[in-house]
Amino acid sequence: PESSPWTRPQSVHEAMTEMTYELGLDFRYLTSARVTAGELTTDEFRVLLLPISAAISPEEAEAVRAFVAAGGTVIADVRPGVFDGHCKPLETGALDDVFGITRTARDAALEGAVQVATELEGVPLAIDLAKTKLDAGVQAATAEALATVGDTPVLLVNRFGQGRAILLNFQLPASGEDNAETMSARLLLGALYRVAGASAPVSVAAPNGAPLPFTETRTWRNGDALI
């Protein structure tokens, strides 16, 4: 019940994955079994996306913790790991230490505008949403709050081991729309990927350098050839 304000899990998942495509990048799914079997490593992955990942088992949390400590970047949105693998509420979130946060409450979602204009490691970060849902029950502990709405941090970054954890404490706009807010979200996600060192072998963009909406770039290698 306490997660009911955070609906649209499919829409949030589609938003992150489709924006990733539109940024010229690709992704792989890792099942829980693969994560706990040790396949989440920095040898293959730079970034782990956790859209609407409220339920995280202790074994999954340890795998994520090891990935970030080894130099990986994890990007999540609202309330990651507030339930265990059996969807039972946790007093302390499974990854709160990784994200560097403390939880003061689990109230209903707060609606408000999110306007971010800052930078991270020299990379400009910006997003402008007229209305979205925020989690007012989060405060920074070891994390740095790069942007806030009132007393609510909306963009938190925490160094953990050799890597970093980035918490978008708000919901991104739904995918499948071509408007200023969706483009703003694409650009923010692209900037976070650049900070994490994730890049594509081929860059495709509009004449003004912006990502191309509703576009997927596919690359293959055949020996020394890149197709």
mmCIF file of C-alpha atoms in Angstrom:
data_model
loop_
_atom_site.group_PDB
_atom_site.id
_atom_site.type_symbol
_atom_site.label_atom_id
_atom_site.label_comp_id
_atom_site.label_asym_id
_atom_site.label_seq_id
_atom_site.Cartn_x
_atom_site.Cartn_y
_atom_site.Cartn_z
ATOM 1 C CA PRO A 1 0.000 0.000 0.000
ATOM 2 C CA GLU A 2 2.752 2.501 0.832
ATOM 3 C CA SER A 3 4.111 2.141 -2.707
ATOM 4 C CA SER A 4 0.732 2.629 -4.395
ATOM 5 C CA PRO A 5 1.422 6.335 -5.191
ATOM 6 C CA TRP A 6 4.390 5.154 -7.258
ATOM 7 C CA THR A 7 2.442 3.471 -9.999
ATOM 8 C CA ARG A 8 3.432 3.252 -13.658
ATOM 9 C CA PRO A 9 6.299 0.751 -13.184
ATOM 10 C CA GLN A 10 5.975 -0.290 -16.824
ATOM 11 C CA SER A 11 5.978 3.325 -18.003
ATOM 12 C CA VAL A 12 9.047 4.187 -15.929
ATOM 13 C CA HIS A 13 10.856 1.091 -17.174
ATOM 14 C CA GLU A 14 9.978 1.965 -20.775
ATOM 15 C CA ALA A 15 11.039 5.577 -20.259
ATOM 16 C CA MET A 16 14.538 4.636 -19.110
ATOM 17 C CA THR A 17 15.065 1.923 -21.703
ATOM 18 C CA GLU A 18 13.684 3.896 -24.659
ATOM 19 C CA MET A 19 15.650 6.997 -23.695
ATOM 20 C CA THR A 20 18.759 4.813 -23.533
ATOM 21 C CA TYR A 21 18.087 3.673 -27.098
ATOM 22 C CA GLU A 22 17.503 7.257 -28.208
ATOM 23 C CA LEU A 23 20.865 8.219 -26.753
ATOM 24 C CA GLY A 24 22.505 5.706 -29.101
ATOM 25 C CA LEU A 25 23.218 3.169 -26.353
ATOM 26 C CA ASP A 26 22.011 -0.359 -25.686
ATOM 27 C CA PHE A 27 21.396 -2.372 -22.543
ATOM 28 C CA ARG A 28 21.147 -5.917 -21.269
ATOM 29 C CA TYR A 29 18.717 -7.408 -18.802
ATOM 30 C CA LEU A 30 20.148 -9.367 -15.900
ATOM 31 C CA THR A 31 17.765 -11.628 -14.018
ATOM 32 C CA SER A 32 17.947 -11.966 -10.266
ATOM 33 C CA ALA A 33 19.622 -15.340 -10.695
ATOM 34 C CA ARG A 34 22.307 -13.860 -12.953
ATOM 35 C CA VAL A 35 22.923 -10.959 -10.599
ATOM 36 C CA THR A 36 23.358 -13.212 -7.584
ATOM 37 C CA ALA A 37 25.497 -15.605 -9.635
ATOM 38 C CA GLY A 38 28.077 -12.867 -10.073
ATOM 39 C CA GLU A 39 27.378 -11.683 -13.642
ATOM 40 C CA LEU A 40 27.034 -8.034 -12.615
ATOM 41 C CA THR A 41 30.657 -6.955 -12.965
ATOM 42 C CA THR A 42 32.534 -3.866 -14.069
ATOM 43 C CA ASP A 43 34.332 -6.012 -16.660
ATOM 44 C CA GLU A 44 31.200 -5.813 -18.815
ATOM 45 C CA PHE A 45 28.977 -3.096 -17.383
ATOM 46 C CA ARG A 46 29.514 0.570 -16.583
ATOM 47 C CA VAL A 47 25.987 1.390 -15.379
ATOM 48 C CA LEU A 48 23.214 -0.482 -13.579
ATOM 49 C CA LEU A 49 19.708 0.958 -14.023
ATOM 50 C CA LEU A 50 17.150 0.309 -11.286
ATOM 51 C CA PRO A 51 13.824 1.828 -12.411
ATOM 52 C CA ILE A 52 11.055 1.317 -9.824
ATOM 53 C CA SER A 53 13.092 -1.320 -7.991
ATOM 54 C CA ALA A 54 11.290 -1.264 -4.659
ATOM 55 C CA ALA A 55 11.884 -4.951 -3.846
ATOM 56 C CA ILE A 56 15.530 -6.054 -3.618
ATOM 57 C CA SER A 57 16.688 -9.234 -1.889
ATOM 58 C CA PRO A 58 19.712 -9.251 0.441
ATOM 59 C CA GLU A 59 21.660 -11.276 -2.140
ATOM 60 C CA GLU A 60 20.839 -8.789 -4.918
ATOM 61 C CA ALA A 61 21.760 -5.886 -2.647
ATOM 62 C CA GLU A 62 25.178 -7.419 -1.942
ATOM 63 C CA ALA A 63 25.798 -7.885 -5.669
ATOM 64 C CA VAL A 64 24.889 -4.238 -6.353
ATOM 65 C CA ARG A 65 27.041 -3.108 -3.439
ATOM 66 C CA ALA A 66 30.030 -5.051 -4.817
ATOM 67 C CA PHE A 67 29.457 -3.672 -8.342
ATOM 68 C CA VAL A 68 29.479 -0.071 -7.167
ATOM 69 C CA ALA A 69 32.394 -0.587 -4.780
ATOM 70 C CA ALA A 70 34.416 -1.962 -7.716
ATOM 71 C CA GLY A 71 33.837 1.202 -9.751
ATOM 72 C CA GLY A 72 30.383 0.802 -11.297
ATOM 73 C CA THR A 73 27.605 3.381 -11.325
ATOM 74 C CA VAL A 74 24.044 2.608 -10.230
ATOM 75 C CA ILE A 75 21.189 4.920 -11.215
ATOM 76 C CA ALA A 76 17.807 4.490 -9.523
ATOM 77 C CA ASP A 77 14.624 6.446 -9.090
ATOM 78 C CA VAL A 78 12.212 6.596 -6.155
ATOM 79 C CA ARG A 79 12.442 4.180 -3.217
ATOM 80 C CA PRO A 80 14.912 1.519 -4.330
ATOM 81 C CA GLY A 81 15.073 -1.443 -1.964
ATOM 82 C CA VAL A 82 12.401 -0.438 0.527
ATOM 83 C CA PHE A 83 11.100 -4.034 0.426
ATOM 84 C CA ASP A 84 13.002 -7.304 0.631
ATOM 85 C CA GLY A 85 12.877 -10.035 -1.997
ATOM 86 C CA HIS A 86 9.517 -11.191 -0.633
ATOM 87 C CA CYS A 87 8.016 -7.665 -0.748
ATOM 88 C CA LYS A 88 8.155 -7.235 3.016
ATOM 89 C CA PRO A 89 8.852 -3.652 4.179
ATOM 90 C CA LEU A 90 12.359 -2.996 5.460
ATOM 91 C CA GLU A 91 13.106 -0.607 8.314
ATOM 92 C CA THR A 92 16.273 0.473 6.499
ATOM 93 C CA GLY A 93 16.374 0.280 2.709
ATOM 94 C CA ALA A 94 18.520 -2.520 1.296
ATOM 95 C CA LEU A 95 20.739 -0.008 -0.543
ATOM 96 C CA ASP A 96 20.390 3.096 1.630
ATOM 97 C CA ASP A 97 24.100 2.946 2.503
ATOM 98 C CA VAL A 98 25.052 2.721 -1.172
ATOM 99 C CA PHE A 99 22.894 5.737 -2.062
ATOM 100 C CA GLY A 100 24.033 7.549 1.076
ATOM 101 C CA ILE A 101 20.553 8.387 2.334
ATOM 102 C CA THR A 102 18.359 8.105 5.400
ATOM 103 C CA ARG A 103 14.617 7.648 5.282
ATOM 104 C CA THR A 104 12.546 9.859 7.566
ATOM 105 C CA ALA A 105 9.085 8.746 6.451
ATOM 106 C CA ARG A 106 7.149 6.778 3.888
ATOM 107 C CA ASP A 107 4.341 9.160 3.209
ATOM 108 C CA ALA A 108 2.314 9.509 0.054
ATOM 109 C CA ALA A 109 4.035 10.884 -3.004
ATOM 110 C CA LEU A 110 4.613 14.612 -3.075
ATOM 111 C CA GLU A 111 3.768 16.352 -6.334
ATOM 112 C CA GLY A 112 5.779 19.324 -7.469
ATOM 113 C CA ALA A 113 7.979 20.876 -10.109
ATOM 114 C CA VAL A 114 11.579 19.730 -10.515
ATOM 115 C CA GLN A 115 14.117 22.157 -11.921
ATOM 116 C CA VAL A 116 17.763 21.133 -11.892
ATOM 117 C CA ALA A 117 20.671 23.173 -13.216
ATOM 118 C CA THR A 118 23.977 21.942 -11.808
ATOM 119 C CA GLU A 119 26.977 19.844 -12.780
ATOM 120 C CA LEU A 120 28.660 16.623 -11.753
ATOM 121 C CA GLU A 121 32.361 16.041 -12.351
ATOM 122 C CA GLY A 122 32.356 18.860 -14.894
ATOM 123 C CA VAL A 123 29.327 17.536 -16.822
ATOM 124 C CA PRO A 124 26.285 19.875 -16.869
ATOM 125 C CA LEU A 125 23.089 18.321 -15.481
ATOM 126 C CA ALA A 126 19.687 19.867 -16.111
ATOM 127 C CA ILE A 127 16.050 18.884 -16.165
ATOM 128 C CA ASP A 128 12.840 20.911 -16.050
ATOM 129 C CA LEU A 129 9.579 19.171 -15.153
ATOM 130 C CA ALA A 130 6.467 21.204 -14.434
ATOM 131 C CA LYS A 131 4.909 18.465 -12.305
ATOM 132 C CA THR A 132 6.081 15.072 -11.151
ATOM 133 C CA LYS A 133 6.082 12.850 -8.066
ATOM 134 C CA LEU A 134 8.782 13.144 -5.392
ATOM 135 C CA ASP A 135 9.643 11.214 -2.244
ATOM 136 C CA ALA A 136 9.733 13.693 0.634
ATOM 137 C CA GLY A 137 10.833 10.995 3.090
ATOM 138 C CA VAL A 138 14.473 10.964 1.945
ATOM 139 C CA GLN A 139 17.380 13.002 3.291
ATOM 140 C CA ALA A 140 21.059 12.999 2.404
ATOM 141 C CA ALA A 141 23.436 11.228 4.798
ATOM 142 C CA THR A 142 26.779 10.700 3.062
ATOM 143 C CA ALA A 143 25.310 11.629 -0.326
ATOM 144 C CA GLU A 144 25.575 15.072 -1.845
ATOM 145 C CA ALA A 145 22.243 16.638 -2.774
ATOM 146 C CA LEU A 146 22.922 18.396 -6.072
ATOM 147 C CA ALA A 147 19.379 19.759 -6.290
ATOM 148 C CA THR A 148 16.411 20.143 -3.944
ATOM 149 C CA VAL A 149 12.737 21.073 -4.073
ATOM 150 C CA GLY A 150 12.087 22.852 -0.798
ATOM 151 C CA ASP A 151 13.569 20.530 1.808
ATOM 152 C CA THR A 152 13.388 17.481 -0.459
ATOM 153 C CA PRO A 153 16.545 16.398 -2.287
ATOM 154 C CA VAL A 154 15.737 15.388 -5.854
ATOM 155 C CA LEU A 155 19.189 14.523 -7.233
ATOM 156 C CA LEU A 156 21.627 12.778 -4.912
ATOM 157 C CA VAL A 157 25.086 11.410 -5.664
ATOM 158 C CA ASN A 158 27.057 9.226 -3.284
ATOM 159 C CA ARG A 159 30.601 7.964 -3.681
ATOM 160 C CA PHE A 160 30.748 4.340 -2.570
ATOM 161 C CA GLY A 161 34.057 2.541 -2.828
ATOM 162 C CA GLN A 162 35.445 3.261 -6.289
ATOM 163 C CA GLY A 163 32.021 3.888 -7.833
ATOM 164 C CA ARG A 164 29.002 6.085 -7.360
ATOM 165 C CA ALA A 165 25.283 5.785 -6.708
ATOM 166 C CA ILE A 166 22.884 8.297 -8.248
ATOM 167 C CA LEU A 167 19.346 8.635 -6.911
ATOM 168 C CA LEU A 168 16.741 10.464 -8.971
ATOM 169 C CA ASN A 169 14.299 11.104 -6.150
ATOM 170 C CA PHE A 170 11.483 11.821 -8.605
ATOM 171 C CA GLN A 171 9.734 10.120 -11.478
ATOM 172 C CA LEU A 172 10.795 10.717 -15.054
ATOM 173 C CA PRO A 173 8.110 11.566 -17.623
ATOM 174 C CA ALA A 174 6.560 8.701 -19.535
ATOM 175 C CA SER A 175 8.189 7.641 -22.765
ATOM 176 C CA GLY A 176 6.550 7.813 -26.177
ATOM 177 C CA GLU A 177 6.124 11.581 -26.189
ATOM 178 C CA ASP A 178 8.100 14.188 -28.079
ATOM 179 C CA ASN A 179 7.983 17.311 -25.942
ATOM 180 C CA ALA A 180 10.320 19.578 -24.009
ATOM 181 C CA GLU A 181 10.030 17.632 -20.734
ATOM 182 C CA THR A 182 10.833 14.284 -22.327
ATOM 183 C CA MET A 183 13.798 15.795 -24.166
ATOM 184 C CA SER A 184 14.943 17.318 -20.872
ATOM 185 C CA ALA A 185 14.857 13.851 -19.282
ATOM 186 C CA ARG A 186 16.777 12.325 -22.219
ATOM 187 C CA LEU A 187 19.503 14.929 -21.867
ATOM 188 C CA LEU A 188 19.774 14.366 -18.113
ATOM 189 C CA LEU A 189 20.078 10.606 -18.540
ATOM 190 C CA GLY A 190 22.647 11.108 -21.293
ATOM 191 C CA ALA A 191 24.704 13.375 -19.041
ATOM 192 C CA LEU A 192 24.648 10.779 -16.255
ATOM 193 C CA TYR A 193 25.841 8.128 -18.699
ATOM 194 C CA ARG A 194 28.732 10.383 -19.698
ATOM 195 C CA VAL A 195 29.697 10.831 -16.058
ATOM 196 C CA ALA A 196 29.702 7.041 -15.693
ATOM 197 C CA GLY A 197 31.872 6.611 -18.785
ATOM 198 C CA ALA A 198 29.213 4.830 -20.848
ATOM 199 C CA SER A 199 29.490 5.652 -24.543
ATOM 200 C CA ALA A 200 28.480 4.237 -27.925
ATOM 201 C CA PRO A 201 30.868 3.373 -30.780
ATOM 202 C CA VAL A 202 28.722 5.501 -33.113
ATOM 203 C CA SER A 203 27.036 8.765 -32.160
ATOM 204 C CA VAL A 204 23.765 9.708 -33.870
ATOM 205 C CA ALA A 205 22.095 13.028 -33.095
ATOM 206 C CA ALA A 206 19.982 15.826 -34.516
ATOM 207 C CA PRO A 207 21.768 18.755 -36.226
ATOM 208 C CA ASN A 208 21.646 20.688 -32.939
ATOM 209 C CA GLY A 209 23.314 17.793 -31.107
ATOM 210 C CA ALA A 210 20.159 16.661 -29.292
ATOM 211 C CA PRO A 211 19.147 12.975 -29.123
ATOM 212 C CA LEU A 212 16.816 11.728 -31.848
ATOM 213 C CA PRO A 213 13.380 10.786 -30.471
ATOM 214 C CA PHE A 214 11.987 7.335 -31.363
ATOM 215 C CA THR A 215 15.345 6.219 -32.768
ATOM 216 C CA GLU A 216 17.428 3.125 -32.036
ATOM 217 C CA THR A 217 21.023 2.681 -33.137
ATOM 218 C CA ARG A 218 22.303 -0.860 -33.643
ATOM 219 C CA THR A 219 25.950 -1.815 -34.093
ATOM 220 C CA TRP A 220 27.579 -5.173 -34.788
ATOM 221 C CA ARG A 221 31.172 -6.255 -35.065
ATOM 222 C CA ASN A 222 32.310 -8.656 -37.775
ATOM 223 C CA GLY A 223 35.995 -9.205 -37.277
ATOM 224 C CA ASP A 224 37.585 -5.775 -37.602
ATOM 225 C CA ALA A 225 34.471 -4.311 -39.220
ATOM 226 C CA LEU A 226 31.952 -2.210 -37.306
ATOM 227 C CA ILE A 227 28.502 -2.254 -38.884
#
